[in-house]
XYZ file of C-alpha atoms in Angstrom:
127
model
C -31.624 -40.379 -63.956
C -31.004 -38.600 -60.405
C -34.392 -37.276 -60.685
C -37.041 -38.086 -57.285
C -39.742 -36.102 -59.290
C -39.377 -38.997 -62.245
C -41.017 -41.661 -60.196
C -43.089 -39.350 -57.939
C -45.252 -37.722 -61.676
C -45.147 -41.716 -62.786
C -42.410 -41.029 -65.348
C -40.262 -44.071 -63.933
C -40.473 -47.359 -62.875
C -38.486 -50.411 -62.959
C -38.873 -53.570 -64.910
C -37.531 -57.023 -62.453
C -35.757 -59.571 -64.275
C -34.793 -63.169 -62.810
C -31.663 -65.322 -64.518
C -29.981 -68.279 -63.258
C -27.002 -69.341 -64.141
C -26.842 -71.642 -67.103
C -29.954 -70.343 -68.234
C -28.616 -68.594 -70.933
C -24.500 -68.483 -72.450
C -24.170 -65.397 -72.068
C -25.122 -62.772 -69.538
C -28.120 -60.201 -70.500
C -27.040 -56.721 -70.618
C -29.883 -53.762 -70.490
C -30.741 -53.783 -73.918
C -31.380 -57.368 -74.007
C -33.029 -57.676 -70.659
C -35.354 -54.717 -72.290
C -36.624 -56.427 -75.658
C -38.391 -58.771 -72.908
C -41.332 -58.740 -71.077
C -40.208 -58.112 -67.406
C -40.916 -61.063 -64.744
C -42.266 -58.315 -62.631
C -43.072 -54.343 -63.062
C -42.332 -52.322 -59.993
C -43.110 -48.741 -59.681
C -42.299 -47.218 -56.588
C -38.328 -47.779 -55.786
C -40.523 -49.672 -52.379
C -42.031 -51.677 -54.086
C -38.875 -53.007 -56.093
C -36.959 -52.891 -53.021
C -39.012 -55.342 -51.091
C -39.425 -57.332 -54.829
C -35.128 -58.098 -54.383
C -35.818 -58.014 -50.541
C -38.663 -60.816 -51.022
C -36.486 -62.748 -53.687
C -33.475 -63.064 -51.184
C -35.448 -64.464 -48.526
C -36.942 -66.617 -50.593
C -34.055 -68.023 -52.787
C -30.723 -67.899 -50.752
C -28.856 -70.617 -49.253
C -28.717 -69.557 -45.819
C -25.000 -70.814 -44.352
C -22.740 -69.340 -41.400
C -20.225 -67.630 -42.137
C -17.111 -66.444 -40.360
C -16.059 -62.751 -40.412
C -12.852 -61.933 -41.619
C -10.461 -60.615 -38.696
C -13.386 -61.312 -36.059
C -13.698 -63.942 -34.104
C -17.396 -64.181 -34.913
C -19.544 -65.973 -36.714
C -22.799 -64.316 -39.074
C -25.752 -65.959 -40.782
C -25.747 -64.679 -44.355
C -29.206 -64.102 -45.971
C -30.982 -63.455 -42.075
C -33.120 -61.148 -41.152
C -30.523 -58.290 -40.553
C -28.752 -58.614 -43.602
C -32.658 -58.486 -45.249
C -33.176 -55.141 -43.397
C -29.458 -53.733 -44.423
C -29.807 -54.670 -47.719
C -33.409 -52.809 -47.895
C -32.548 -49.730 -46.376
C -29.087 -49.432 -49.382
C -31.197 -50.516 -51.866
C -33.720 -48.552 -51.125
C -31.502 -45.252 -51.365
C -30.216 -46.301 -54.518
C -33.643 -46.670 -56.065
C -35.073 -43.529 -54.641
C -32.740 -42.279 -57.226
C -34.056 -42.945 -60.019
C -31.431 -45.797 -61.034
C -31.030 -49.630 -61.831
C -29.849 -51.946 -59.345
C -28.113 -55.518 -59.727
C -27.876 -57.979 -57.565
C -26.730 -61.756 -56.793
C -28.405 -63.966 -54.723
C -26.002 -67.598 -53.699
C -27.975 -70.545 -54.048
C -27.062 -74.214 -52.761
C -25.281 -75.059 -57.047
C -25.769 -71.653 -58.341
C -26.671 -67.960 -58.004
C -29.413 -66.166 -59.099
C -29.497 -62.967 -60.540
C -31.761 -60.240 -60.314
C -31.656 -56.891 -62.243
C -34.385 -54.113 -60.918
C -33.805 -51.619 -64.560
C -34.991 -48.533 -63.777
C -37.058 -46.885 -67.327
C -38.673 -44.010 -68.454
C -41.541 -44.139 -70.403
C -39.742 -43.173 -73.789
C -38.099 -46.547 -72.948
C -40.533 -48.652 -71.832
C -42.330 -50.600 -74.910
C -45.295 -51.690 -72.728
C -48.233 -50.805 -71.332
C -47.007 -50.601 -67.947
C -49.812 -47.827 -66.124
């Protein structure tokens, strides 16, 4: 979909889905996700990027890691990382693309799917 006009003119929006490891024997695919109600409907790239940042902030296990090849440490899921991810995600979403990410938690991973959906694919009344 690489047409910015699609979301600015309301023909495109995003369906957000959350899946935890172990919630099903196999990972879902786009067709399966779109066949069920989304956890959230997002109407702008900003909304979608903010939702991903919010979910990461809420669910990610924050921990210190050592950076490869450097004598430095960083913290996963800190505000610097969230800010960088937000900018990167916004760039992708502004072009009308879907976005998928995994958030590491203490014992599993949370899978976040933000599916770009145009009006012909949406079986919901999302407006």
